[in-house]
Tab-separated table of N, CA and C in Angstrom:
chain	number	residue	atom	x	y	z
A	8	MET	N	71.902	125.289	185.000
A	8	MET	CA	70.610	125.594	185.558
A	8	MET	C	70.246	124.532	186.588
A	9	THR	N	69.650	124.980	187.639
A	9	THR	CA	69.243	123.994	188.636
A	9	THR	C	67.975	123.296	188.180
A	10	LYS	N	67.699	122.210	188.836
A	10	LYS	CA	66.537	121.411	188.457
A	10	LYS	C	65.245	122.174	188.739
A	11	LEU	N	65.211	122.932	189.838
A	11	LEU	CA	64.015	123.700	190.195
A	11	LEU	C	63.748	124.792	189.166
A	12	THR	N	64.779	125.483	188.720
A	12	THR	CA	64.613	126.527	187.713
A	12	THR	C	64.118	125.934	186.402
A	13	HIS	N	64.657	124.804	186.033
A	13	HIS	CA	64.232	124.137	184.800
A	13	HIS	C	62.767	123.725	184.893
A	14	THR	N	62.354	123.227	186.049
A	14	THR	CA	60.962	122.813	186.244
A	14	THR	C	60.026	124.013	186.193
A	15	VAL	N	60.424	125.114	186.811
A	15	VAL	CA	59.593	126.321	186.808
A	15	VAL	C	59.464	126.867	185.391
A	16	LEU	N	60.559	126.913	184.640
A	16	LEU	CA	60.498	127.401	183.266
A	16	LEU	C	59.628	126.501	182.393
A	17	ALA	N	59.720	125.203	182.584
A	17	ALA	CA	58.888	124.282	181.808
A	17	ALA	C	57.415	124.463	182.150
A	18	THR	N	57.113	124.666	183.430
A	18	THR	CA	55.725	124.866	183.852
A	18	THR	C	55.164	126.160	183.288
A	19	VAL	N	55.934	127.236	183.350
A	19	VAL	CA	55.477	128.521	182.811
A	19	VAL	C	55.303	128.425	181.299
A	20	GLY	N	56.217	127.753	180.623
A	20	GLY	CA	56.096	127.585	179.176
A	20	GLY	C	54.861	126.801	178.794
A	21	MET	N	54.570	125.728	179.532
A	21	MET	CA	53.367	124.948	179.242
A	21	MET	C	52.104	125.748	179.543
A	22	PHE	N	52.142	126.586	180.580
A	22	PHE	CA	50.991	127.428	180.901
A	22	PHE	C	50.705	128.398	179.757
A	23	PHE	N	51.733	129.057	179.253
A	23	PHE	CA	51.520	130.004	178.162
A	23	PHE	C	51.124	129.301	176.865
A	24	ALA	N	51.631	128.112	176.632
A	24	ALA	CA	51.226	127.358	175.443
A	24	ALA	C	49.754	126.978	175.526
A	25	SER	N	49.300	126.559	176.699
A	25	SER	CA	47.880	126.226	176.844
A	25	SER	C	47.016	127.473	176.774
A	26	LEU	N	47.522	128.593	177.249
A	26	LEU	CA	46.785	129.852	177.156
A	26	LEU	C	46.633	130.279	175.700
A	27	MET	N	47.688	130.103	174.903
A	27	MET	CA	47.608	130.464	173.489
A	27	MET	C	46.637	129.565	172.743
A	28	THR	N	46.610	128.276	173.061
A	28	THR	CA	45.670	127.390	172.376
A	28	THR	C	44.235	127.678	172.784
A	29	THR	N	44.040	128.178	174.001
A	29	THR	CA	42.690	128.546	174.432
A	29	THR	C	42.176	129.718	173.617
A	30	PHE	N	43.009	130.704	173.394
A	30	PHE	CA	42.581	131.867	172.623
A	30	PHE	C	42.553	131.588	171.123
A	31	ALA	N	43.171	130.518	170.684
A	31	ALA	CA	43.187	130.192	169.263
A	31	ALA	C	41.913	129.477	168.818
A	32	GLN	N	41.051	129.133	169.752
A	32	GLN	CA	39.815	128.440	169.404
A	32	GLN	C	38.878	129.372	168.655
A	33	GLU	N	38.142	128.807	167.726
A	33	GLU	CA	37.202	129.590	166.934
A	33	GLU	C	35.955	129.873	167.762
A	34	THR	N	35.510	131.126	167.760
A	34	THR	CA	34.370	131.498	168.594
A	34	THR	C	33.091	131.685	167.793
A	35	SER	N	33.132	131.501	166.493
A	35	SER	CA	31.925	131.710	165.699
A	35	SER	C	30.950	130.560	165.915
A	36	LYS	N	29.682	130.872	165.747
A	36	LYS	CA	28.635	129.867	165.917
A	36	LYS	C	28.625	128.970	164.680
A	37	LEU	N	28.734	127.690	164.883
A	37	LEU	CA	28.794	126.738	163.788
A	37	LEU	C	27.526	125.901	163.794
A	38	ASP	N	26.840	125.858	162.662
A	38	ASP	CA	25.606	125.099	162.544
A	38	ASP	C	25.814	123.989	161.522
A	39	VAL	N	25.793	122.755	161.999
A	39	VAL	CA	26.012	121.604	161.133
A	39	VAL	C	24.734	120.786	161.090
A	40	ASP	N	24.263	120.497	159.874
A	40	ASP	CA	23.070	119.685	159.695
A	40	ASP	C	23.448	118.470	158.853
A	41	VAL	N	23.375	117.303	159.468
A	41	VAL	CA	23.731	116.069	158.781
A	41	VAL	C	22.456	115.285	158.526
A	42	ASP	N	22.170	115.026	157.254
A	42	ASP	CA	20.990	114.263	156.884
A	42	ASP	C	21.454	112.976	156.215
A	43	LEU	N	21.130	111.868	156.841
A	43	LEU	CA	21.555	110.582	156.310
A	43	LEU	C	20.475	109.915	155.480
A	44	GLY	N	19.431	110.626	155.169
A	44	GLY	CA	18.387	110.068	154.321
A	44	GLY	C	17.421	109.176	155.072
A	45	GLY	N	17.110	109.501	156.284
A	45	GLY	CA	16.150	108.709	157.045
A	45	GLY	C	16.828	107.798	158.046
A	46	ALA	N	16.008	107.038	158.730
A	46	ALA	CA	16.513	106.133	159.765
A	46	ALA	C	16.693	104.738	159.186
A	47	LYS	N	17.733	104.556	158.418
A	47	LYS	CA	18.000	103.247	157.833
A	47	LYS	C	18.892	102.450	158.778
A	48	SER	N	18.485	101.249	159.034
A	48	SER	CA	19.325	100.374	159.850
A	48	SER	C	19.569	99.063	159.125
A	49	ASP	N	19.631	99.127	157.821
A	49	ASP	CA	19.803	97.908	157.044
A	49	ASP	C	21.255	97.639	156.659
A	50	VAL	N	22.189	98.360	157.257
A	50	VAL	CA	23.592	98.084	156.985
A	50	VAL	C	24.008	96.869	157.813
A	51	TRP	N	24.922	96.090	157.295
A	51	TRP	CA	25.253	94.808	157.917
A	51	TRP	C	25.873	94.962	159.292
A	52	TYR	N	26.640	96.027	159.535
A	52	TYR	CA	27.330	96.166	160.812
A	52	TYR	C	26.443	96.728	161.918
A	53	SER	N	25.192	97.036	161.608
A	53	SER	CA	24.283	97.496	162.656
A	53	SER	C	23.431	96.362	163.208
A	54	GLN	N	23.575	95.178	162.651
A	54	GLN	CA	22.808	94.026	163.117
A	54	GLN	C	23.516	93.374	164.313
A	55	THR	N	22.741	93.041	165.336
A	55	THR	CA	23.306	92.466	166.555
A	55	THR	C	23.898	91.087	166.308
A	56	TRP	N	23.242	90.289	165.504
A	56	TRP	CA	23.719	88.927	165.291
A	56	TRP	C	25.075	88.903	164.585
A	57	VAL	N	25.353	89.919	163.778
A	57	VAL	CA	26.653	89.981	163.100
A	57	VAL	C	27.763	90.178	164.126
A	58	TRP	N	27.530	91.036	165.117
A	58	TRP	CA	28.526	91.279	166.156
A	58	TRP	C	28.725	90.038	167.028
A	59	ILE	N	27.639	89.319	167.307
A	59	ILE	CA	27.751	88.111	168.124
A	59	ILE	C	28.541	87.034	167.385
A	60	VAL	N	28.206	86.801	166.121
A	60	VAL	CA	28.924	85.800	165.330
A	60	VAL	C	30.386	86.206	165.160
A	61	GLY	N	30.636	87.466	164.902
A	61	GLY	CA	32.011	87.946	164.766
A	61	GLY	C	32.808	87.763	166.044
A	62	GLY	N	32.175	88.032	167.186
A	62	GLY	CA	32.847	87.829	168.470
A	62	GLY	C	33.166	86.367	168.724
A	63	LEU	N	32.224	85.486	168.386
A	63	LEU	CA	32.469	84.055	168.566
A	63	LEU	C	33.592	83.554	167.661
A	64	VAL	N	33.606	84.007	166.425
A	64	VAL	CA	34.678	83.611	165.504
A	64	VAL	C	36.021	84.116	166.010
A	65	PHE	N	36.051	85.334	166.519
A	65	PHE	CA	37.292	85.892	167.056
A	65	PHE	C	37.786	85.082	168.250
A	66	ILE	N	36.885	84.723	169.154
A	66	ILE	CA	37.276	83.939	170.329
A	66	ILE	C	37.768	82.556	169.909
A	67	LEU	N	37.082	81.924	168.956
A	67	LEU	CA	37.528	80.612	168.478
A	67	LEU	C	38.905	80.687	167.825
A	68	LEU	N	39.143	81.719	167.040
A	68	LEU	CA	40.459	81.909	166.425
A	68	LEU	C	41.537	82.120	167.483
A	69	LEU	N	41.220	82.918	168.483
A	69	LEU	CA	42.169	83.197	169.555
A	69	LEU	C	42.513	81.925	170.318
A	70	VAL	N	41.502	81.127	170.638
A	70	VAL	CA	41.738	79.869	171.346
A	70	VAL	C	42.558	78.919	170.480
A	71	ALA	N	42.236	78.828	169.204
A	71	ALA	CA	42.972	77.929	168.312
A	71	ALA	C	44.432	78.344	168.186
A	72	LEU	N	44.694	79.625	168.109
A	72	LEU	CA	46.073	80.091	167.987
A	72	LEU	C	46.857	79.890	169.279
A	73	LEU	N	46.206	80.117	170.408
A	73	LEU	CA	46.913	79.992	171.681
A	73	LEU	C	47.139	78.533	172.071
A	74	ARG	N	46.250	77.648	171.703
A	74	ARG	CA	46.410	76.239	172.047
A	74	ARG	C	47.238	75.495	171.015
A	75	GLY	N	47.340	76.014	169.816
A	75	GLY	CA	48.058	75.322	168.750
A	75	GLY	C	49.550	75.243	168.973
A	76	GLY	N	50.146	76.194	169.657
A	76	GLY	CA	51.589	76.206	169.872
A	76	GLY	C	52.014	75.433	171.104
A	77	ASN	N	51.092	74.769	171.778
A	77	ASN	CA	51.406	74.095	173.029
A	77	ASN	C	51.315	72.580	172.870
A	78	SER	N	51.809	72.061	171.784
A	78	SER	CA	51.728	70.613	171.568
A	78	SER	C	53.054	69.967	171.965
A	79	ASN	N	52.993	69.090	172.949
A	79	ASN	CA	54.169	68.334	173.396
A	79	ASN	C	54.014	66.899	172.932
A	80	LYS	N	54.811	66.501	171.966
A	80	LYS	CA	54.771	65.124	171.479
A	80	LYS	C	56.045	64.429	171.932
A	81	ALA	N	55.864	63.363	172.670
A	81	ALA	CA	57.025	62.653	173.205
A	81	ALA	C	57.429	61.508	172.311
């Protein structure tokens, strides 16, 4: 098979595969109601200061690891 024929067959195959997945989508109306019990923001990972402290600890760890392997003792 020539390269052009192989490319055309692959393109047509991908077109029909995408066409089949388009028709395979569910068309029914879906109604989802998620109730989390109010507007609670007392979880630890929603606090801004936790993210700031975590970021600083991560940066300090990264710096310590990257600088620790560069010790030249003569």
